[in-house]
Short mmCIF file of C-alpha atoms in Angstrom, two decimals:
data_model
loop_
_atom_site.label_atom_id
_atom_site.label_comp_id
_atom_site.label_asym_id
_atom_site.label_seq_id
_atom_site.Cartn_x
_atom_site.Cartn_y
_atom_site.Cartn_z
CA MET A 11 129.15 -76.33 63.61
CA ALA A 12 131.89 -76.95 60.67
CA TRP A 13 133.80 -78.77 63.77
CA HIS A 14 131.13 -81.66 63.99
CA PHE A 15 130.75 -81.75 60.18
CA GLN A 16 134.61 -82.42 60.16
CA CYS A 17 134.33 -85.03 63.22
CA TRP A 18 131.50 -86.95 61.37
CA TYR A 19 133.13 -87.01 58.15
CA GLN A 20 136.30 -88.36 59.88
CA VAL A 21 134.25 -91.18 61.61
CA CYS A 22 132.55 -92.20 58.00
CA VAL A 23 136.08 -92.59 56.46
CA GLN A 24 137.51 -94.39 59.03
CA ARG A 25 134.93 -96.85 59.06
CA GLY A 26 134.23 -96.88 55.67
CA THR A 27 130.46 -96.29 55.98
CA VAL A 28 128.12 -93.20 55.86
CA THR A 29 126.13 -93.14 59.55
CA ILE A 30 123.45 -89.94 60.12
CA GLY A 31 122.17 -90.00 63.23
CA ASP A 32 120.78 -93.51 63.56
CA VAL A 33 120.82 -94.42 59.89
CA GLU A 34 123.46 -95.99 57.98
CA LEU A 35 123.09 -95.78 54.85
CA ALA A 36 124.23 -98.51 52.27
CA VAL A 37 126.58 -96.43 50.85
CA SER A 38 130.56 -95.44 50.61
CA VAL A 39 132.39 -92.30 51.48
CA PRO A 40 132.89 -91.60 47.68
CA GLU A 41 129.22 -91.93 47.18
CA ILE A 42 128.29 -89.61 49.93
CA GLU A 43 131.27 -86.79 48.87
CA LEU A 44 129.72 -86.86 45.08
CA LEU A 45 126.52 -84.95 47.07
CA MET A 46 128.30 -82.72 49.35
CA ASP A 47 130.33 -81.77 46.48
CA ASP A 48 126.92 -80.74 44.89
CA ILE A 49 125.71 -78.89 48.09
CA LEU A 50 128.77 -76.87 48.66
CA ALA A 51 128.52 -75.95 45.31
CA ILE A 52 125.36 -74.28 45.56
CA ILE A 53 126.34 -73.37 48.88
CA GLY A 54 129.49 -71.20 47.66
CA LYS A 55 127.80 -69.86 44.92
CA LYS A 56 128.48 -66.51 44.00
CA ARG A 57 126.30 -64.11 43.22
CA ILE A 58 126.17 -60.53 41.06
CA TYR A 59 125.16 -57.39 42.43
CA PRO A 60 122.44 -55.45 42.30
CA PHE A 61 120.42 -58.41 40.77
CA ASP A 62 120.84 -61.14 43.72
CA PRO A 63 120.44 -60.76 47.18
CA ARG A 64 123.10 -60.98 49.64
CA SER A 65 124.01 -64.94 49.68
CA GLN A 66 123.21 -67.21 52.81
CA ILE A 67 126.92 -67.19 53.87
CA ALA A 68 127.21 -63.51 53.42
CA TRP A 69 124.45 -62.74 55.88
CA LEU A 70 125.52 -65.19 58.27
CA LEU A 71 128.97 -63.79 58.84
CA ASN A 72 127.86 -60.12 58.45
CA ILE A 73 129.69 -60.00 54.99
CA LYS A 74 128.92 -56.80 53.06
CA ALA A 75 131.80 -55.69 51.15
CA CYS A 76 133.39 -57.45 48.08
CA CYS A 77 134.52 -60.89 48.50
CA SER A 78 135.23 -64.40 46.85
CA LEU A 79 131.35 -64.63 46.99
CA ARG A 80 130.79 -62.14 44.03
CA SER A 81 131.10 -62.29 40.74
CA ASN A 82 131.44 -59.66 37.46
CA LEU A 83 129.41 -62.65 35.40
CA PRO A 84 126.15 -61.08 33.81
CA PRO A 85 122.85 -63.36 35.18
CA GLU A 86 122.32 -64.81 31.66
CA ALA A 87 125.80 -66.72 32.03
CA GLY A 88 123.16 -69.61 33.47
CA CYS A 89 124.10 -71.05 37.09
CA GLU A 90 126.87 -73.16 36.34
CA ALA A 91 129.28 -70.40 36.20
CA PHE A 92 128.05 -69.09 39.64
CA LEU A 93 128.34 -72.14 41.63
CA CYS A 94 131.53 -72.91 43.66
CA LYS A 95 133.42 -75.75 41.91
CA ASP A 96 136.50 -75.34 44.72
CA VAL A 97 135.87 -74.49 48.45
CA GLY A 98 139.37 -73.55 48.24
CA GLU A 99 138.66 -70.18 46.21
CA HIS A 100 136.94 -68.89 49.25
CA SER A 101 138.71 -67.67 52.71
CA ALA A 102 138.81 -70.06 55.55
CA GLN A 103 136.18 -67.92 57.45
CA ILE A 104 133.43 -68.62 54.51
CA ARG A 105 134.57 -72.17 54.26
CA MET A 106 133.77 -73.23 57.72
CA ALA A 107 130.37 -71.31 57.13
CA MET A 108 130.06 -73.60 54.22
CA PHE A 109 130.93 -76.72 55.96
CA ALA A 110 128.80 -75.71 58.88
CA LEU A 111 126.08 -75.20 56.36
CA LEU A 112 126.75 -78.32 54.78
CA GLY A 113 126.55 -80.21 58.32
CA LEU A 114 122.79 -78.74 59.02
CA PHE A 115 121.48 -79.56 55.24
CA LEU A 116 122.85 -83.22 56.14
CA LYS A 117 120.85 -82.92 58.93
CA LEU A 118 123.82 -84.24 61.24
CA PRO A 119 122.52 -84.55 64.47
CA ASN A 120 125.54 -82.43 66.21
CA CYS A 121 125.09 -79.64 63.48
CA VAL A 122 121.51 -79.28 63.75
CA CYS A 123 121.81 -79.35 67.41
CA MET A 124 124.52 -76.84 67.35
CA TRP A 125 122.29 -74.39 64.92
CA ARG A 126 119.43 -74.30 67.08
CA LEU A 127 122.14 -73.25 70.22
CA SER A 128 123.46 -70.64 68.10
CA GLY A 129 120.69 -68.60 67.56
CA VAL A 130 120.39 -67.98 64.34
CA PRO A 131 116.91 -68.36 63.00
CA ILE A 132 116.95 -71.24 60.76
CA TYR A 133 113.08 -70.57 59.77
CA ASP A 134 111.90 -71.95 62.58
CA ASN A 135 114.27 -74.87 62.72
CA ASN A 136 112.66 -75.51 59.13
CA ILE A 137 115.80 -77.13 57.46
CA GLU A 138 113.99 -77.51 53.92
CA ARG A 139 112.96 -74.10 53.80
CA PHE A 140 116.39 -73.07 54.62
CA TRP A 141 118.18 -75.09 51.97
CA ARG A 142 115.26 -73.89 49.32
CA SER A 143 116.41 -70.10 50.16
CA MET A 144 119.70 -70.96 49.03
CA HIS A 145 119.12 -72.35 45.96
CA SER A 146 116.08 -70.22 44.99
CA ASP A 147 117.00 -67.72 42.03
CA ALA A 148 114.51 -66.72 39.11
CA VAL A 149 117.14 -65.51 37.48
CA ARG A 150 119.13 -67.87 36.30
CA MET A 151 118.46 -70.57 33.65
CA PRO A 152 118.86 -73.49 34.14
CA SER A 153 117.79 -73.03 37.99
CA TYR A 154 120.24 -73.81 40.66
CA LEU A 155 117.66 -76.49 41.64
CA ASP A 156 116.99 -77.98 37.76
CA TRP A 157 121.62 -78.09 37.86
CA LEU A 158 121.10 -80.29 41.11
CA LYS A 159 118.07 -82.24 39.76
CA GLU A 160 120.86 -83.21 36.68
CA ARG A 161 123.34 -83.81 39.35
CA ALA A 162 121.77 -85.94 41.24
CA ASP A 163 121.33 -88.83 38.29
CA GLY A 164 125.16 -89.12 38.98
CA TRP A 165 124.24 -90.34 42.86
CA SER A 166 123.55 -93.67 44.16
CA ALA A 167 119.74 -94.86 44.76
CA PRO A 168 119.77 -94.63 48.32
CA ILE A 169 121.53 -91.14 48.58
CA ARG A 170 118.73 -90.01 46.45
CA ALA A 171 116.08 -91.80 48.62
CA HIS A 172 117.47 -90.30 51.72
CA PHE A 173 118.36 -86.96 50.33
CA ARG A 174 115.20 -86.34 48.47
CA TYR A 175 114.32 -83.76 50.46
CA LEU A 176 116.99 -81.64 48.98
CA LEU A 177 115.69 -82.02 45.27
CA GLU A 178 112.29 -80.42 46.51
CA SER A 179 110.91 -77.08 45.45
#
């Protein structure tokens, strides 16, 4: 799945355009990279035990022990401190899962197809619901979704329009 994401990204860079399925977005690669950075920040967010449930990546990879997805900060630190600002802080296995999830949440056709074939339940193929489970966190104020909505102000209009499902609760 991460490989399919890489192939898609490489084609976008080579062509200088962003195409998802049959839709060519009127955006540049650097514009889509802003969106991807923000989504990856949430996908790779850290948790604090016992306040947060195991993250989706930890669940997918069956990680039960302490790893880079864990933080010692208190929940009162807000959401910003728990976000993944650099994917390099995680192991290669976690990074691959992050990019596989990124491909799913961007709804890249090959990634979505591979997720369905993998047998991992994505809430009956409801990607939007699965995405909401990634950022729902009643403990944090502001929430991860509030943070993302604020960041979305910096996205271009075509990106906000095409990926509006990422901003819905």
